[in-house]
Coordinates of C-alpha atoms in Angstrom, one line a residue:
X1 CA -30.1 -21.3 -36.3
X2 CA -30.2 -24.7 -36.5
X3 CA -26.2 -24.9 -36.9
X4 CA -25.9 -23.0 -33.6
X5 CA -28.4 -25.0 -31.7
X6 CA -26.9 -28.5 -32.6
X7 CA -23.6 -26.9 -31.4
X8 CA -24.6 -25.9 -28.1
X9 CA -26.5 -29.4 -27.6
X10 CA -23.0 -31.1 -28.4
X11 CA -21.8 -28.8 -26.1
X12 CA -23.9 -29.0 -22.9
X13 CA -23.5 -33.1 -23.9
X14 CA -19.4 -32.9 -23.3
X15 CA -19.7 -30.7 -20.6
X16 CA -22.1 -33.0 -18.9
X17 CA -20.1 -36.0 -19.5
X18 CA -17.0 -34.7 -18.4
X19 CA -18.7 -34.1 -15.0
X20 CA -19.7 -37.5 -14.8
X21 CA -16.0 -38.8 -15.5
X22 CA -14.3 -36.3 -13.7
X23 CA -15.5 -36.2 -10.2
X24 CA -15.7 -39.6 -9.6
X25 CA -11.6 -40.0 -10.9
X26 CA -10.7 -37.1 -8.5
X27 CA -12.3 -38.4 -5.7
X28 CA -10.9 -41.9 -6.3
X29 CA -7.3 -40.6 -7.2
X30 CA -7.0 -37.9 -3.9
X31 CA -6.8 -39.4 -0.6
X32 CA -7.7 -37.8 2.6
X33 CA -4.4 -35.6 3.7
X34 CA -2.5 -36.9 0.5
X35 CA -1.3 -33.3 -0.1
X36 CA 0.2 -32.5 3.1
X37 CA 1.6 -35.9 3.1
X38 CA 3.4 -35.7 -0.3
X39 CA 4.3 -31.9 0.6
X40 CA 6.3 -33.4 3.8
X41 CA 8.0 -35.9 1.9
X42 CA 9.0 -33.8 -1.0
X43 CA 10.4 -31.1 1.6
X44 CA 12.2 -33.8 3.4
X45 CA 13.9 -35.7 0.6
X46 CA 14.0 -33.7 -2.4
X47 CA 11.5 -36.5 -4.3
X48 CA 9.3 -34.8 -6.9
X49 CA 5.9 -34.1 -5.9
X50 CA 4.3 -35.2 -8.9
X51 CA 5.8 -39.1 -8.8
X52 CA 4.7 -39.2 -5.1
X53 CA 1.2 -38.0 -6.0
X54 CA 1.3 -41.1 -9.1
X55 CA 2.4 -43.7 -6.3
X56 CA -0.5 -42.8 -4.1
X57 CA -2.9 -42.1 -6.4
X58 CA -2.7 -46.1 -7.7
X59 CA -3.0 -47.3 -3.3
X60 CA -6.3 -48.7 -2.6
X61 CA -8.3 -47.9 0.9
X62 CA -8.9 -51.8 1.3
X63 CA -12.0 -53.3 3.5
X64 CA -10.1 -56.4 4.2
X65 CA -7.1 -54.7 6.0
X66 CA -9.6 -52.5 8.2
X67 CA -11.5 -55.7 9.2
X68 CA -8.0 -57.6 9.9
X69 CA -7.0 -55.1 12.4
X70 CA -10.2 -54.8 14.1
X71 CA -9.8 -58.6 14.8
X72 CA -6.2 -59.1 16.2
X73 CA -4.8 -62.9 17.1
X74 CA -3.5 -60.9 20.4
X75 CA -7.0 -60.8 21.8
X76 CA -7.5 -64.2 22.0
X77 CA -6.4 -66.0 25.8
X78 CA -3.2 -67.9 25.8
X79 CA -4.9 -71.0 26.0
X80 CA -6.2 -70.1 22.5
X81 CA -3.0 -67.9 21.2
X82 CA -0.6 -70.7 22.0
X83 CA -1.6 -73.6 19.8
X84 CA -1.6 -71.5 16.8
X85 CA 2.3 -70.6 16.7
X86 CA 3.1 -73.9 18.9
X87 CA 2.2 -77.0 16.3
X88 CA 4.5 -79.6 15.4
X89 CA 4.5 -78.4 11.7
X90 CA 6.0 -75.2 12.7
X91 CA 8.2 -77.0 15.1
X92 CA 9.6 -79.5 12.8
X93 CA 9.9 -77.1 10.1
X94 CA 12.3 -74.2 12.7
X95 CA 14.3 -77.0 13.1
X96 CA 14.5 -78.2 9.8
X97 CA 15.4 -74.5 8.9
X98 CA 18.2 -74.3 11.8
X99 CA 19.7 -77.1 10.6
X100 CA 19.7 -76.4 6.6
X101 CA 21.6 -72.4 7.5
X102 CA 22.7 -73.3 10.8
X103 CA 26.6 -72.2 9.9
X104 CA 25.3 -69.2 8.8
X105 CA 22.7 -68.3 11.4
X106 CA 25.4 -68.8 14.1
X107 CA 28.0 -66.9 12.7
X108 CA 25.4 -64.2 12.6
X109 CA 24.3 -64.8 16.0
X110 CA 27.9 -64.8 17.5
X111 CA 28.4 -61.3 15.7
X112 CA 25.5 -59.8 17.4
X113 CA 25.6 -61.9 20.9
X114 CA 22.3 -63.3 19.8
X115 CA 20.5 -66.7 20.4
X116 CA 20.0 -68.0 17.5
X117 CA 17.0 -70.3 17.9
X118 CA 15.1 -66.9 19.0
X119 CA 16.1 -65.3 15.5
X120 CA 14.2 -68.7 14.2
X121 CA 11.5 -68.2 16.2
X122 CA 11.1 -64.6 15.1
X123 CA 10.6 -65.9 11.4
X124 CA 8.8 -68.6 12.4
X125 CA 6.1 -66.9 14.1
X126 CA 6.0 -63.9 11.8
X127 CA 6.2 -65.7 8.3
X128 CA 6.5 -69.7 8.9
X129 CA 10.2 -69.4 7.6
X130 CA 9.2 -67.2 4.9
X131 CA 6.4 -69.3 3.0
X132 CA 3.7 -66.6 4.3
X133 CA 4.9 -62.8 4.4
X134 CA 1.7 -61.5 3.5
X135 CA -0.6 -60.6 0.5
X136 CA -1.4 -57.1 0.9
X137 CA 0.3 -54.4 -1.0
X138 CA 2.3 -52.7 1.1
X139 CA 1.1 -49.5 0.1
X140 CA -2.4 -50.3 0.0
X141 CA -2.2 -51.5 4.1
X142 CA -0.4 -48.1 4.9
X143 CA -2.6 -45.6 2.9
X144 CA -5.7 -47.1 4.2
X145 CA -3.9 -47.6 8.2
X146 CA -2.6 -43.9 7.8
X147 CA -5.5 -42.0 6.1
X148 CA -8.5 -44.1 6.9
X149 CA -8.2 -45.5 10.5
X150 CA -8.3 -42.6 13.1
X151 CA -7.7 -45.0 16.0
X152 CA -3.9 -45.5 14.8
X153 CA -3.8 -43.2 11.8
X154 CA -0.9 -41.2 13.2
X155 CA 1.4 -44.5 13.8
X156 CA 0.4 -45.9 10.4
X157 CA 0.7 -42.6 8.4
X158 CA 4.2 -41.8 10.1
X159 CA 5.2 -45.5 8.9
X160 CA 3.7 -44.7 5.4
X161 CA 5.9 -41.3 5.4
X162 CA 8.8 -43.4 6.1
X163 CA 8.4 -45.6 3.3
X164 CA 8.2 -43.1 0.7
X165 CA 11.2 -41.5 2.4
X166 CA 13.1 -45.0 2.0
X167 CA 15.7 -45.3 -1.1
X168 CA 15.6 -48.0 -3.2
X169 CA 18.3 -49.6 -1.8
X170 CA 16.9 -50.6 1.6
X171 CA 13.5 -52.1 -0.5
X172 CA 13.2 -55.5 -1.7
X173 CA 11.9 -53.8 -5.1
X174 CA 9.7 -50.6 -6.4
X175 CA 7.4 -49.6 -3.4
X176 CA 4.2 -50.2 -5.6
X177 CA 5.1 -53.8 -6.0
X178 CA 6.2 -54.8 -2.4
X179 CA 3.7 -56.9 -0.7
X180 CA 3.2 -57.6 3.0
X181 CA 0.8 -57.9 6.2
X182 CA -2.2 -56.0 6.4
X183 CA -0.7 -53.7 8.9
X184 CA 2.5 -52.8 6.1
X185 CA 5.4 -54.7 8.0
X186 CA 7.5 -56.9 5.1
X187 CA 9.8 -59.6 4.1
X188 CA 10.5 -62.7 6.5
X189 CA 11.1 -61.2 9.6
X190 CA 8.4 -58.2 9.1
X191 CA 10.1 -55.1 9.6
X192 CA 7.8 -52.3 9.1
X193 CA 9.3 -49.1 7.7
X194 CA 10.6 -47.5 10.3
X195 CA 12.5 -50.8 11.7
X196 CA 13.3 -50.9 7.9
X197 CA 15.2 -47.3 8.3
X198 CA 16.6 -47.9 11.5
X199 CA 17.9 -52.0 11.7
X200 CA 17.6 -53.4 8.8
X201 CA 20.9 -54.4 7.4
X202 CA 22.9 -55.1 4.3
X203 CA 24.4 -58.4 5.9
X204 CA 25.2 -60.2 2.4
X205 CA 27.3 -56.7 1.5
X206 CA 25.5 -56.2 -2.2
X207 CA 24.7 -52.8 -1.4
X208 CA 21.5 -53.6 -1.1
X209 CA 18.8 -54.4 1.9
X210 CA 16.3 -57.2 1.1
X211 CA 14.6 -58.7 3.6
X212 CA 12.7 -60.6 0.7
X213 CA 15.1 -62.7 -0.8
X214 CA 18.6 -62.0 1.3
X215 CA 18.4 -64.8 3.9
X216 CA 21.9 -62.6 5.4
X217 CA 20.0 -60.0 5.2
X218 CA 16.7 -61.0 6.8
X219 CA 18.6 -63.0 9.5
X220 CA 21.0 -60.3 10.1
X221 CA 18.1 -57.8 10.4
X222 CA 16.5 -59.5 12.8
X223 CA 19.5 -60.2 15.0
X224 CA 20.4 -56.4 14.6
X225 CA 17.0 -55.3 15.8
X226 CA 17.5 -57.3 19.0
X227 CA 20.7 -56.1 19.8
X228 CA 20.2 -52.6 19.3
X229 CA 17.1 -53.4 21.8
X230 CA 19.4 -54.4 24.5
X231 CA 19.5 -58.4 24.3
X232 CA 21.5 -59.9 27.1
X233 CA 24.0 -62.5 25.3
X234 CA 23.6 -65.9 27.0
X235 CA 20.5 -63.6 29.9
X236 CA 17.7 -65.8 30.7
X237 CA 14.1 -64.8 29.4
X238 CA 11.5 -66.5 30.7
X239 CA 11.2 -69.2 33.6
X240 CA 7.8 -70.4 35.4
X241 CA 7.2 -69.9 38.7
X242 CA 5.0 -71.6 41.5
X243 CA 2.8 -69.1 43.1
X244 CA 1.6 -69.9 47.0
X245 CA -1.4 -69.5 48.6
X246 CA -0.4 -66.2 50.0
X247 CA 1.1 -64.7 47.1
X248 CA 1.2 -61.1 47.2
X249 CA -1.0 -59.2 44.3
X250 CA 0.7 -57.6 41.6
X251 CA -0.1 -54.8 38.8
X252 CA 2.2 -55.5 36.0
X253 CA 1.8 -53.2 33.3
X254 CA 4.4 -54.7 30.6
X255 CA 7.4 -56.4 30.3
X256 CA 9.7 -54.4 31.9
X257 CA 11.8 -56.3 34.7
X258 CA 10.9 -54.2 37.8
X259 CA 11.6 -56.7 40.6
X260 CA 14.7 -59.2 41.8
X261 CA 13.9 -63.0 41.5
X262 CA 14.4 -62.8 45.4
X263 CA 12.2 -60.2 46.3
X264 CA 9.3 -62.0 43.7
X265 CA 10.3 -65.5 46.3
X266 CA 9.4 -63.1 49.0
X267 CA 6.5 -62.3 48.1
X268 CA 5.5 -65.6 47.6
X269 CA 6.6 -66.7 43.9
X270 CA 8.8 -69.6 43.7
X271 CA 11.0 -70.8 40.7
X272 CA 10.8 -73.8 39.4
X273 CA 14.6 -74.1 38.2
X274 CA 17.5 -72.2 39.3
X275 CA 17.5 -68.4 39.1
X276 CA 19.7 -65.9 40.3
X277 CA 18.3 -64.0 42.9
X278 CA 19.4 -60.7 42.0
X279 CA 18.4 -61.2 38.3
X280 CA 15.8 -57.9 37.8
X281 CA 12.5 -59.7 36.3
X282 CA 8.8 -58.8 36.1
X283 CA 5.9 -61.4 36.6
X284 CA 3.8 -62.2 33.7
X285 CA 0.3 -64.2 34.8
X286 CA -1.1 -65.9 31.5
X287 CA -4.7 -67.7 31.2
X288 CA -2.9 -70.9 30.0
X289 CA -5.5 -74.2 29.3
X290 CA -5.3 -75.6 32.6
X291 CA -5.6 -72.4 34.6
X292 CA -3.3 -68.9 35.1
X293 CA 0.4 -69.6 34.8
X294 CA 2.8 -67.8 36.3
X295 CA 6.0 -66.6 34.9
X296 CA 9.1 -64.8 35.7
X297 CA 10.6 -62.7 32.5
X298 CA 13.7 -61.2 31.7
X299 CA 15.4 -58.4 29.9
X300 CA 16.0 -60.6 26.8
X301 CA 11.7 -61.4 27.6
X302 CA 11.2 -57.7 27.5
X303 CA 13.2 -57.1 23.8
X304 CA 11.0 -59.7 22.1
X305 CA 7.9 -57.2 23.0
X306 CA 9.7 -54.5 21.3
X307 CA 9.0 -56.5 18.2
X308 CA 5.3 -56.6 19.3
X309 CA 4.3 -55.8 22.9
X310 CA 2.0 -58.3 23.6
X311 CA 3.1 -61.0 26.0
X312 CA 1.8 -63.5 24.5
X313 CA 3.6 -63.1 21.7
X314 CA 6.5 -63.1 23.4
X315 CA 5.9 -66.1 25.1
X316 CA 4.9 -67.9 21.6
X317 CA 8.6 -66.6 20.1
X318 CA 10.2 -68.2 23.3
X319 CA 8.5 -71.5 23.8
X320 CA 8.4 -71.8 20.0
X321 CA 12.5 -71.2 20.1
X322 CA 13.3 -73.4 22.9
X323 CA 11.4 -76.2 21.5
X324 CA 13.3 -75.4 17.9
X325 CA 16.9 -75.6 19.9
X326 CA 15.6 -78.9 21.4
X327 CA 14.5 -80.5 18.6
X328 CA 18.1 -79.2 16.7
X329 CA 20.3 -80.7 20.1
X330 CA 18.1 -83.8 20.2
X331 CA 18.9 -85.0 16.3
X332 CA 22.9 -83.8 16.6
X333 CA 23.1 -86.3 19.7
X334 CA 20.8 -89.1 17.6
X335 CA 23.5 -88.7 14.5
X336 CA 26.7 -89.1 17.2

C-alpha cells in the first residue's frame, strides 16, 4: 500500500508540473492567427509548415515597437519636422556621400532617368546614409504590427506574409537575423517587404538582392522604386508660391497634381520662379516657423509620397536633396 500511494504522489507531482510548464510555453510559442497565417504561406509557396511555425514561434510581441508607432515624427508641424532631417550634419554628410559614389550613383541615375541627389536624400532621411537602419528584428516589428495592432494589423500582417513568402535571395540574410525599423521596413533605403518583392533589384548582378551591404543594390532599389512610380526625368517637384490676399480656398487631400500652375495664378497663387503654366500641380500649405508656406508640387513631389504619404516628408527628401546637389555643385566649382 504504501508502494502504490508514493506512486500516485509522484504521479499527481509530474502531472502537476507539467501544467505549470506547459501552458505558459504554448501560450508564449502560439501567436494570435499564427495558424492561418503559416497555413496561407505553406499553400502559397510550398514552405513546410513546421519551419514556418519554428520562425514565428522565436518573434517577440515587443512594447517598444507598439509605443513607437503610436508616436509618429509625421505628427509633429513642419516647423518642428523640418529641423530634424534638415541639419548641417546630415547635409554635409549627403554630400560627402555624393561625392565618395558619385560615378556610380549617376550611372544609376541615368539608367532609370532619376535625380540622383533625391536617391541621396531618400537614404539620408531614412537611415543617415546607412549608419542607422534600425534595431528592431524584423520579425519581431511585423508579428507584433500584424497580430497585435488592430488599427493596421491587416497592412502589417500582409507585409509579414510577404516576408515569409520571400526567397533567400532577395534578403540580406536568414529572416530571423535581419534587423530593421520598428514598423519592419530594411536596409538603407527601407524597403518593406512588399517594395522588397516588387522593386528591389539585383543591381551589382551577384544573384543576390541586399539592400544591407550592396550599395548597387540599395541605390539601384531606390532608383527603381521611383521610376516604376512614374518619376518625370529632369520634371520639377516642388516650387513656393506667393499667396494674395484674395486667394481662393482650397481642399487638398494629397499629393496628387490636380490643377495647372496657371489656373493656381488665377486663383490667386503666384510663383516665385519660373513655372510652366500648363505644368499639372497641386498646392501643399505647410505650418512652416514663420507662418503657413505655400507650395506648388509636382508629379516627381507626388512619387516621393509613395515612399511615405506624408507631405512633410516629402518636402524634407526635397529640400534635404536640393541642399545635397548644392553643396556637391558649390565644392566642384571651388576645386576648378
Amino acid at each position: 500500500m504504501r508502494v502504490t500511494l508514493a506512486r500516485m504522489k509522484e504521479r499527481i507531482i509530474f502531472a502537476l508540473a507539467a501544467l505549470c510548464f506547459a501552458a505558459p510555453l504554448a501560450a508564449w510559442a502560439e501567436h494570435p492567427g499564427q495558424q492561418q497565417l503559416v497555413a496561407e504561406v505553406a499553400k502559397d509557396t510550398g514552405k513546410n509548415p513546421a519551419a514556418l511555425n519554428a520562425l514565428l514561434d522565436g518573434a517577440k510581441r515587443q512594447q517598444s515597437i507598439l509605443d513607437a508607432i503610436s508616436r509618429p515624427a509625421e505628427a509633429k508641424p513642419w516647423s518642428e519636422y523640418r529641423p530634424i532631417f534638415l541639419t548641417q550634419a546630415r547635409i554635409d554628410a549627403g554630400v560627402a556621400f555624393y561625392r565618395d559614389h558619385q560615378a556610380l550613383l549617376e550611372r544609376i541615375a541615368a539608367k532609370y532617368g532619376v535625380a540622383p541627389q533625391y536617391i541621396v536624400a531618400i537614404i539620408g532621411v531614412e537611415t543617415f546614409y546607412g549608419r542607422n537602419s534600425g534595431k528592431y528584428k524584423v520579425l519581431d516589428a511585423l508579428v507584433t504590427l500584424g497580430l497585435y495592432y488592430p488599427p493596421r494589423a491587416a497592412f502589417f500582417r500582409n507585409e509579414l506574409k510577404t516576408l515569409l513568402e520571400l526567397p533567400d535571395t532577395q534578403l540580406g540574410g536568414s529572416v530571423d537575423t535581419l534587423t530593421g525599423s520598428y514598423a519592419g521596413a530594411q536596409g538603407w533605403g527601407q524597403f518593406m517587404p512588399s517594395s522588397i518583392r516588387d522593386f528591389a533589384v539585383d543591381e551589382d548582378g551577384d544573384g543576390r538582392i541586399d539592400l544591407q551591404n550592396s550599395l548597387p543594390d540599395i541605390i539601384g532599389s531606390v532608383a527603381n522604386y521611383f521610376a516604376k512610380h512614374g518619376w518625370v526625368t529632369g520634371g520639377p517637384v516642388a516650387a513656393r508660391a506667393q499667396p494674395d490676399a484674395a486667394a481662393k480656398a482650397l481642399t487638398v487631400k494629397d499629393a496628387t497634381p490636380q490643377w495647372t500652375v496657371e489656373q493656381l495664378e488665377a486663383w490667386g497663387y503666384g510663383p516665385l520662379q519660373h513655372l510652366d503654366p500648363g505644368a499639372l500641380s497641386s498646392m501643399q500649405t505647410l505650418q512652416g516657423a514663420n507662418g503657413p508656406e505655400y507650395w506648388f508640387t509636382f508629379q516627381n513631389f507626388r512619387v516621393i509620397t509613395t515612399y511615405n504619404r506624408s507631405v512633410m516628408y516629402a518636402m524634407a527628401v526635397n529640400q534635404l536633396a536640393q541642399a545635397i546637389v548644392d553643396g556637391v555643385n558649390n565644392r566642384e566649382t571651388a576645386t576648378r
